[in-house]
Every structure is written in C-alpha cells, then in structure tokens.
Amino acid sequence: MVTQKPRRTTVADVARLAGVSAMTVSNVLNAPHRVAPPTVQVVRAAIKELGYIPNHAARALSSGRSQVIGLPLYFEDDDHDTGLGGFLHGLLGGLVKAAAGSGYGVHVTTPTEGATEIMLYEKLIAARQVDAIVVLETMPNDPRIEFLSRRPFPFVAFGQTAADQRQCWVDVDNATSMAGIADHLQSTGRRRAVYLATDSVLPWVHQRQDGFVRQFPSTDVKSFGSLEAVAAYVEEAELPDAFVADNDAYAVVAMRTLQRRGITVGQDVAVTGFNDFPFASMLDTPLTTARIPLADIAARLFERALHEIAGEPDEPGCLVTAPLVVRSSA
C-alpha cells in the first residue's frame, strides 16, 4: 500500500479560506502596507489556521530579493552610556518581530575596525545581502543618507532626513512629547523649572529642549556632558519646582543627589526624564518620564522599508509621540 504524502498548503488554500484573491495573500506576505489592516488580520488568521509556511527561498529566487533588511550598528566607546544599549535592544526586538510577520529577516552587523558605516553599506549592497538598510540616529545633511540616495538603494531612517531627500523616515515627536511633560508639571502647580540638557549636536537633544521651553517659557536651561557634571550641579543648586531631564539617566542622577540632600522627590521637587528605560519604574521613587514606543516605531520602520523596496512613490515621514508615564517623582 502506497502512503500518499500530505499535500502542502498553498497560497490558493489560504486565499480560499480567507475569502480573498491569491494576490492579496501575496501582498500580505510581501507588502502588508498595501493591504487594509482588517484584511491583513483575516489573511494572517487563515495562515495560522492552515499552518501555511511560505517558501521563502523560492520567493527570494523568483524576486531577486534576499528577504532580509540590514541594520548596521556603529558603537563608539562611551564611558557614560545614558541607556542606548537598552534602547537598541528594544528597537531591534520590535524590528525582528515586524519583519518575521512578512517572512523577512534582520541582518545586524557592525563595521570592522578602521571601516566606516558607509563602507559597510557598500559591502552589503555589492553582495546583495539585504533588500534595504535601516539607518539610525540621522543627522542634518547626513552623509549616509546622501550615499544611499545616490546609489539609489532602498533605505529607511530612524530620524528625519533633509527636506530635499526622500522622506522615508520615522522619528519620535520629541517637541510635542516634551511639551506634554511641561503641561503636566504646570497642571500640578510647578512654576519654576530647571532643564537638564545633554550637551550634544544630536537633533533630538534640541527638539526636546525647544518643545519644553516653548511650553514652559520660564525654564532655566543647563547643559551637561557627563553624569558627574549633573550630580555636581544638583548638589549645589537652588531648588526649583522641577528638574526636567532630557533623558532618564540624568533624571536618576538628579533624584539620587536630591535624596542625599534630604529632599523628598515628588513632594519638595518634581523630577522627570525621557525614554522610560526599564529601570525607571523600579526606583525607590519611580520616575515620571515619556515612554518611547519602540515596538510601534519598529513596525513603522519595517512597513516603510517594504514601501521603499517596492519602489513606491515618496510619502511624508512619520512622527510618533512618546506618551507621558506619570509616577511618584512628579
């Protein structure tokens, strides 16, 4: 007696169960941004019910694509990490999850000693290892964006690109998010604020400061290049109603320094941060901060990467607000 092998589930089977066309199923697998969200949910439910496993190797061969996006990370030596490691971990996890839903992988790599990030891009493109590149922490007139635009090669940026470049970016709405912190402090009766700013040319630093100061004009802004400098300042400072830090690390240093002075954080002085790194909720006095929605940002980055891979027309960039998380420190 000959035992027949079970028939492999096909795209047509999925389409039949979901009540859509095979092309729609293909779009859900390869370019879900083209499909209405309710339809995406129906198709993915059918895929799960049937146990359909896409043949990614065949798809890659037929399309000439690798089914992989590249995430180059370039780490500089920094003795004063303000939480970048945890931030990147959260972003990477969200990006891998979003990519997996469409049968994509994420290739994480870093330049070798003596190489630049652009040199790494050249290798990835020449070897056809990835279909698109994710660029992190973009700057005005960023040479990485200029390089990828000249190729041209699909990319998506975490951070805004210049006005004359492709607007394929997703970014935190730092100004609006910081204005939300200002509104909260004013609603609780705080009238005098000292803003603890990072001394840096990074765009987010200035966006956050501008957003807060516009909403809280009486703010006294102080800039610092290290955690030790923040502690030294707060140790001697005349107390305002609130210390507002542009990152959680500065906020935690300010709180600990105030506590050593015998000052009750949240009652005598409010303290706020920005990012909502994991430790923020586990402090003796939990930190009020703005939470960067990394999973949402990662999903939007991947969706826009698919848009770029497909060669679709340019669209406006996407700003994502970091919601305020109110805890005991303010």
Tab-separated table of C-alpha atoms in Angstrom:
chain	number	residue	atom	x	y	z
A	1	MET	CA	0.000	0.000	0.000
A	2	VAL	CA	1.448	3.355	-1.037
A	3	THR	CA	1.128	6.111	1.527
A	4	GLN	CA	0.476	9.468	-0.051
A	5	LYS	CA	2.391	12.427	1.263
A	6	PRO	CA	0.152	15.108	2.762
A	7	ARG	CA	-0.427	17.884	0.270
A	8	ARG	CA	1.469	21.090	1.002
A	9	THR	CA	-0.773	24.014	1.884
A	10	THR	CA	-0.643	26.648	-0.845
A	11	VAL	CA	-1.362	30.337	-1.240
A	12	ALA	CA	-4.565	29.346	-3.033
A	13	ASP	CA	-5.709	27.428	0.054
A	14	VAL	CA	-5.099	30.444	2.236
A	15	ALA	CA	-6.904	32.712	-0.225
A	16	ARG	CA	-9.905	30.377	-0.339
A	17	LEU	CA	-10.237	30.239	3.448
A	18	ALA	CA	-9.759	33.999	3.861
A	19	GLY	CA	-12.151	34.809	1.013
A	20	VAL	CA	-9.606	36.929	-0.857
A	21	SER	CA	-7.512	36.613	-4.001
A	22	ALA	CA	-4.130	34.885	-4.150
A	23	MET	CA	-2.622	38.291	-4.994
A	24	THR	CA	-3.986	39.697	-1.738
A	25	VAL	CA	-2.375	36.844	0.198
A	26	SER	CA	0.884	37.547	-1.614
A	27	ASN	CA	0.640	41.223	-0.704
A	28	VAL	CA	0.015	40.382	2.951
A	29	LEU	CA	3.160	38.229	2.916
A	30	ASN	CA	5.373	40.621	0.971
A	31	ALA	CA	3.921	44.123	1.285
A	32	PRO	CA	1.289	44.294	4.052
A	33	HIS	CA	1.315	48.101	3.909
A	34	ARG	CA	-0.610	47.805	0.618
A	35	VAL	CA	-3.483	45.918	2.268
A	36	ALA	CA	-6.200	47.230	4.602
A	37	PRO	CA	-5.439	46.214	8.226
A	38	PRO	CA	-8.674	44.194	8.672
A	39	THR	CA	-7.827	42.150	5.570
A	40	VAL	CA	-4.284	41.587	6.843
A	41	GLN	CA	-5.738	40.202	10.070
A	42	VAL	CA	-8.115	37.858	8.212
A	43	VAL	CA	-5.357	36.527	5.956
A	44	ARG	CA	-2.918	36.022	8.828
A	45	ALA	CA	-5.607	34.171	10.782
A	46	ALA	CA	-6.111	31.850	7.778
A	47	ILE	CA	-2.344	31.317	7.512
A	48	LYS	CA	-2.223	30.356	11.180
A	49	GLU	CA	-5.256	28.065	10.965
A	50	LEU	CA	-3.878	26.189	7.946
A	51	GLY	CA	-0.314	26.140	9.230
A	52	TYR	CA	0.862	27.647	5.945
A	53	ILE	CA	4.637	28.055	5.758
A	54	PRO	CA	5.822	30.335	2.924
A	55	ASN	CA	8.685	29.046	0.813
A	56	HIS	CA	10.995	31.998	1.382
A	57	ALA	CA	13.843	30.512	-0.640
A	58	ALA	CA	11.649	30.192	-3.710
A	59	ARG	CA	10.253	33.680	-3.231
A	60	ALA	CA	13.758	35.087	-2.950
A	61	LEU	CA	14.898	33.344	-6.129
A	62	SER	CA	11.873	34.422	-8.144
A	63	SER	CA	12.000	38.041	-6.961
A	64	GLY	CA	15.758	38.525	-6.885
A	65	ARG	CA	15.464	39.696	-3.309
A	66	SER	CA	17.158	38.419	-0.177
A	67	GLN	CA	14.109	38.759	2.106
A	68	VAL	CA	16.454	40.453	4.592
A	69	ILE	CA	16.817	44.036	5.768
A	70	GLY	CA	20.115	45.306	7.129
A	71	LEU	CA	20.581	47.016	10.481
A	72	PRO	CA	24.164	48.302	10.738
A	73	LEU	CA	25.105	49.368	14.258
A	74	TYR	CA	28.147	51.525	14.874
A	75	PHE	CA	29.168	51.724	18.515
A	76	GLU	CA	31.590	54.331	19.771
A	77	ASP	CA	33.434	53.966	23.066
A	78	ASP	CA	31.442	55.851	25.692
A	79	ASP	CA	32.003	55.641	29.415
A	80	HIS	CA	28.703	57.405	30.087
A	81	ASP	CA	26.030	55.298	28.437
A	82	THR	CA	22.680	57.030	29.020
A	83	GLY	CA	20.717	53.939	28.081
A	84	LEU	CA	21.458	53.488	24.381
A	85	GLY	CA	22.041	49.752	24.820
A	86	GLY	CA	18.560	49.130	26.217
A	87	PHE	CA	17.064	51.410	23.604
A	88	LEU	CA	18.674	49.495	20.729
A	89	HIS	CA	17.658	46.163	22.263
A	90	GLY	CA	14.008	47.246	22.328
A	91	LEU	CA	14.138	48.624	18.796
A	92	LEU	CA	15.848	45.515	17.439
A	93	GLY	CA	13.318	43.197	19.086
A	94	GLY	CA	10.436	45.131	17.569
A	95	LEU	CA	12.057	45.188	14.138
A	96	VAL	CA	12.735	41.432	14.148
A	97	LYS	CA	9.133	40.733	15.165
A	98	ALA	CA	7.695	43.037	12.499
A	99	ALA	CA	9.940	41.567	9.800
A	100	ALA	CA	9.164	37.959	10.746
A	101	GLY	CA	5.467	38.575	10.154
A	102	SER	CA	6.230	39.160	6.466
A	103	GLY	CA	8.829	36.432	6.095
A	104	TYR	CA	11.780	38.783	6.386
A	105	GLY	CA	14.903	38.521	8.495
A	106	VAL	CA	17.054	41.270	10.029
A	107	HIS	CA	20.803	41.219	9.417
A	108	VAL	CA	22.570	43.002	12.289
A	109	THR	CA	26.173	43.923	11.621
A	110	THR	CA	28.815	46.483	12.550
A	111	PRO	CA	31.830	47.997	10.755
A	112	THR	CA	35.166	46.325	11.352
A	113	GLU	CA	37.986	48.285	12.952
A	114	GLY	CA	39.067	51.142	10.706
A	115	ALA	CA	35.973	50.902	8.497
A	116	THR	CA	33.120	53.393	8.287
A	117	GLU	CA	29.411	52.681	8.256
A	118	ILE	CA	29.267	53.732	4.598
A	119	MET	CA	31.973	51.182	3.742
A	120	LEU	CA	29.767	48.575	5.401
A	121	TYR	CA	26.831	49.720	3.275
A	122	GLU	CA	28.954	49.232	0.136
A	123	LYS	CA	29.689	45.625	1.115
A	124	LEU	CA	26.066	44.827	1.902
A	125	ILE	CA	24.872	46.266	-1.399
A	126	ALA	CA	27.613	44.701	-3.523
A	127	ALA	CA	26.971	41.261	-2.018
A	128	ARG	CA	23.184	41.690	-2.385
A	129	GLN	CA	22.845	40.587	1.217
A	130	VAL	CA	19.926	42.879	2.046
A	131	ASP	CA	16.950	44.465	0.295
A	132	ALA	CA	17.034	47.663	2.344
A	133	ILE	CA	19.095	49.313	5.065
A	134	VAL	CA	17.867	50.848	8.312
A	135	VAL	CA	19.819	53.989	9.238
A	136	LEU	CA	19.804	55.042	12.896
A	137	GLU	CA	20.266	58.465	14.507
A	138	THR	CA	20.231	60.502	11.315
A	139	MET	CA	21.748	63.973	11.312
A	140	PRO	CA	21.106	67.042	9.108
A	141	ASN	CA	22.904	66.520	5.767
A	142	ASP	CA	23.779	63.002	6.881
A	143	PRO	CA	26.436	61.513	4.543
A	144	ARG	CA	24.922	58.035	4.979
A	145	ILE	CA	21.585	59.213	3.582
A	146	GLU	CA	23.347	61.053	0.751
A	147	PHE	CA	25.279	57.873	-0.122
A	148	LEU	CA	22.193	55.643	-0.181
A	149	SER	CA	20.251	58.239	-2.171
A	150	ARG	CA	22.972	58.418	-4.844
A	151	ARG	CA	23.091	54.640	-5.362
A	152	PRO	CA	19.988	54.661	-5.189
A	153	PHE	CA	19.281	51.891	-2.680
A	154	PRO	CA	16.174	51.320	-0.547
A	155	PHE	CA	16.568	52.618	2.982
A	156	VAL	CA	14.516	53.815	5.912
A	157	ALA	CA	15.758	56.186	8.587
A	158	PHE	CA	15.099	56.419	12.291
A	159	GLY	CA	15.385	60.173	12.462
A	160	GLN	CA	14.373	62.836	9.979
A	161	THR	CA	16.060	63.240	6.621
A	162	ALA	CA	16.728	66.596	4.937
A	163	ALA	CA	13.871	68.343	3.126
A	164	ASP	CA	15.423	67.682	-0.321
A	165	GLN	CA	15.901	63.940	0.351
A	166	ARG	CA	13.439	61.046	0.377
A	167	GLN	CA	11.168	61.375	3.384
A	168	CYS	CA	11.392	57.666	4.248
A	169	TRP	CA	11.811	58.215	7.963
A	170	VAL	CA	10.157	57.526	11.291
A	171	ASP	CA	11.020	59.657	14.303
A	172	VAL	CA	9.930	60.461	17.829
A	173	ASP	CA	7.960	63.691	18.064
A	174	ASN	CA	10.348	64.970	20.694
A	175	ALA	CA	8.992	68.514	20.828
A	176	THR	CA	5.350	67.504	21.316
A	177	SER	CA	6.302	64.811	23.822
A	178	MET	CA	8.323	67.260	25.918
A	179	ALA	CA	5.519	69.813	25.720
A	180	GLY	CA	3.305	67.148	27.311
A	181	ILE	CA	5.693	66.948	30.268
A	182	ALA	CA	5.583	70.748	30.577
A	183	ASP	CA	1.769	70.719	30.571
A	184	HIS	CA	1.722	68.063	33.280
A	185	LEU	CA	4.109	69.977	35.550
A	186	GLN	CA	2.155	73.191	35.141
A	187	SER	CA	-1.099	71.381	35.892
A	188	THR	CA	0.371	70.242	39.207
A	189	GLY	CA	1.327	73.796	40.186
A	190	ARG	CA	5.003	73.800	39.181
A	191	ARG	CA	6.131	77.213	38.001
A	192	ARG	CA	9.960	77.190	38.144
A	193	ALA	CA	11.827	74.527	36.186
A	194	VAL	CA	15.492	73.752	35.568
A	195	TYR	CA	16.051	71.816	32.356
A	196	LEU	CA	18.974	69.349	32.431
A	197	ALA	CA	20.090	69.101	28.789
A	198	THR	CA	22.595	66.795	27.113
A	199	ASP	CA	25.488	68.794	25.635
A	200	SER	CA	25.312	67.353	22.112
A	201	VAL	CA	24.611	68.218	18.491
A	202	LEU	CA	22.164	65.320	18.141
A	203	PRO	CA	18.850	66.648	16.761
A	204	TRP	CA	16.675	65.035	19.443
A	205	VAL	CA	18.501	66.993	22.149
A	206	HIS	CA	17.452	70.321	20.679
A	207	GLN	CA	13.973	69.156	19.673
A	208	ARG	CA	13.189	68.129	23.239
A	209	GLN	CA	14.584	71.326	24.714
A	210	ASP	CA	12.706	73.536	22.247
A	211	GLY	CA	9.444	71.703	22.876
A	212	PHE	CA	9.701	72.080	26.641
A	213	VAL	CA	10.872	75.699	26.719
A	214	ARG	CA	8.149	76.831	24.310
A	215	GLN	CA	5.534	75.390	26.646
A	216	PHE	CA	7.320	76.421	29.876
A	217	PRO	CA	8.994	79.773	28.999
A	218	SER	CA	10.402	80.484	32.475
A	219	THR	CA	12.693	77.431	32.279
A	220	ASP	CA	16.375	77.778	33.201
A	221	VAL	CA	18.363	75.549	30.798
A	222	LYS	CA	21.640	73.924	31.896
A	223	SER	CA	23.758	71.695	29.632
A	224	PHE	CA	25.999	68.826	30.763
A	225	GLY	CA	28.457	66.465	29.155
A	226	SER	CA	28.507	63.787	31.849
A	227	LEU	CA	26.530	62.245	34.700
A	228	GLU	CA	29.112	63.555	37.169
A	229	ALA	CA	28.530	67.111	35.980
A	230	VAL	CA	24.773	66.727	36.532
A	231	ALA	CA	25.363	65.458	40.082
A	232	ALA	CA	27.774	68.298	40.886
A	233	TYR	CA	25.266	70.893	39.693
A	234	VAL	CA	22.239	69.469	41.510
A	235	GLU	CA	24.299	69.101	44.700
A	236	GLU	CA	24.715	72.878	44.932
A	237	ALA	CA	21.702	74.200	43.022
A	238	GLU	CA	18.998	76.388	44.494
A	239	LEU	CA	15.876	74.264	44.377
A	240	PRO	CA	13.359	74.901	41.586
A	241	ASP	CA	9.882	73.386	41.483
A	242	ALA	CA	11.095	70.770	38.998
A	243	PHE	CA	14.213	69.306	37.427
A	244	VAL	CA	13.400	68.215	33.880
A	245	ALA	CA	15.986	65.944	32.234
A	246	ASP	CA	16.092	65.137	28.527
A	247	ASN	CA	16.998	61.518	29.330
A	248	ASP	CA	16.301	59.094	32.165
A	249	ALA	CA	19.935	58.751	33.239
A	250	TYR	CA	20.256	62.466	34.026
A	251	ALA	CA	16.917	62.324	35.857
A	252	VAL	CA	18.038	59.411	38.046
A	253	VAL	CA	21.298	61.171	38.940
A	254	ALA	CA	19.325	64.297	39.868
A	255	MET	CA	16.948	62.274	42.075
A	256	ARG	CA	19.748	60.477	43.917
A	257	THR	CA	21.596	63.732	44.504
A	258	LEU	CA	18.462	65.398	45.848
A	259	GLN	CA	17.819	62.432	48.143
A	260	ARG	CA	21.349	62.722	49.545
A	261	ARG	CA	20.495	66.336	50.342
A	262	GLY	CA	17.471	65.142	52.327
A	263	ILE	CA	14.988	66.449	49.785
A	264	THR	CA	11.831	64.443	49.080
A	265	VAL	CA	11.498	63.935	45.335
A	266	GLY	CA	7.916	64.246	44.139
A	267	GLN	CA	6.910	66.460	47.056
A	268	ASP	CA	9.613	69.080	47.578
A	269	VAL	CA	10.854	68.903	43.986
A	270	ALA	CA	9.492	67.137	40.919
A	271	VAL	CA	11.870	65.250	38.621
A	272	THR	CA	11.090	63.971	35.114
A	273	GLY	CA	13.022	62.084	32.450
A	274	PHE	CA	12.584	60.879	28.883
A	275	ASN	CA	12.740	57.366	27.319
A	276	ASP	CA	11.247	55.140	30.069
A	277	PHE	CA	14.103	52.665	30.208
A	278	PRO	CA	13.346	49.520	32.250
A	279	PHE	CA	14.830	50.798	35.491
A	280	ALA	CA	12.591	53.882	35.548
A	281	SER	CA	9.662	52.080	37.202
A	282	MET	CA	11.827	50.159	39.687
A	283	LEU	CA	13.405	53.058	41.589
A	284	ASP	CA	12.585	53.803	45.213
A	285	THR	CA	10.776	56.818	43.810
A	286	PRO	CA	9.522	55.654	40.382
A	287	LEU	CA	10.352	58.106	37.626
A	288	THR	CA	7.832	60.176	35.670
A	289	THR	CA	9.004	60.070	32.077
A	290	ALA	CA	7.987	59.930	28.412
A	291	ARG	CA	7.891	56.393	27.031
A	292	ILE	CA	9.322	55.928	23.539
A	293	PRO	CA	7.039	53.335	21.876
A	294	LEU	CA	9.802	51.211	20.373
A	295	ALA	CA	7.586	48.387	19.110
A	296	ASP	CA	5.377	50.858	17.231
A	297	ILE	CA	8.391	52.675	15.788
A	298	ALA	CA	9.989	49.394	14.685
A	299	ALA	CA	6.766	48.259	12.966
A	300	ARG	CA	6.513	51.578	11.132
A	301	LEU	CA	10.176	51.384	10.091
A	302	PHE	CA	9.682	47.934	8.613
A	303	GLU	CA	6.446	48.916	6.864
A	304	ARG	CA	8.218	51.877	5.289
A	305	ALA	CA	11.168	49.653	4.321
A	306	LEU	CA	8.752	47.456	2.339
A	307	HIS	CA	7.382	50.609	0.715
A	308	GLU	CA	10.892	51.589	-0.388
A	309	ILE	CA	11.797	48.072	-1.574
A	310	ALA	CA	8.686	48.083	-3.774
A	311	GLY	CA	9.820	51.382	-5.324
A	312	GLU	CA	6.601	53.151	-4.442
A	313	PRO	CA	6.236	56.964	-4.558
A	314	ASP	CA	7.677	59.007	-1.718
A	315	GLU	CA	5.393	59.820	1.204
A	316	PRO	CA	5.753	62.158	4.196
A	317	GLY	CA	7.811	60.958	7.159
A	318	CYS	CA	6.104	59.740	10.306
A	319	LEU	CA	6.304	61.339	13.767
A	320	VAL	CA	5.397	59.191	16.781
A	321	THR	CA	4.530	60.782	20.126
A	322	ALA	CA	6.109	59.398	23.289
A	323	PRO	CA	3.259	59.210	25.840
A	324	LEU	CA	3.762	60.543	29.353
A	325	VAL	CA	4.003	57.967	32.144
A	326	VAL	CA	3.197	59.647	35.462
A	327	ARG	CA	4.846	58.130	38.547
A	328	SER	CA	5.807	59.288	42.038
A	329	SER	CA	8.717	61.580	41.057
A	330	ALA	CA	6.293	64.134	39.603
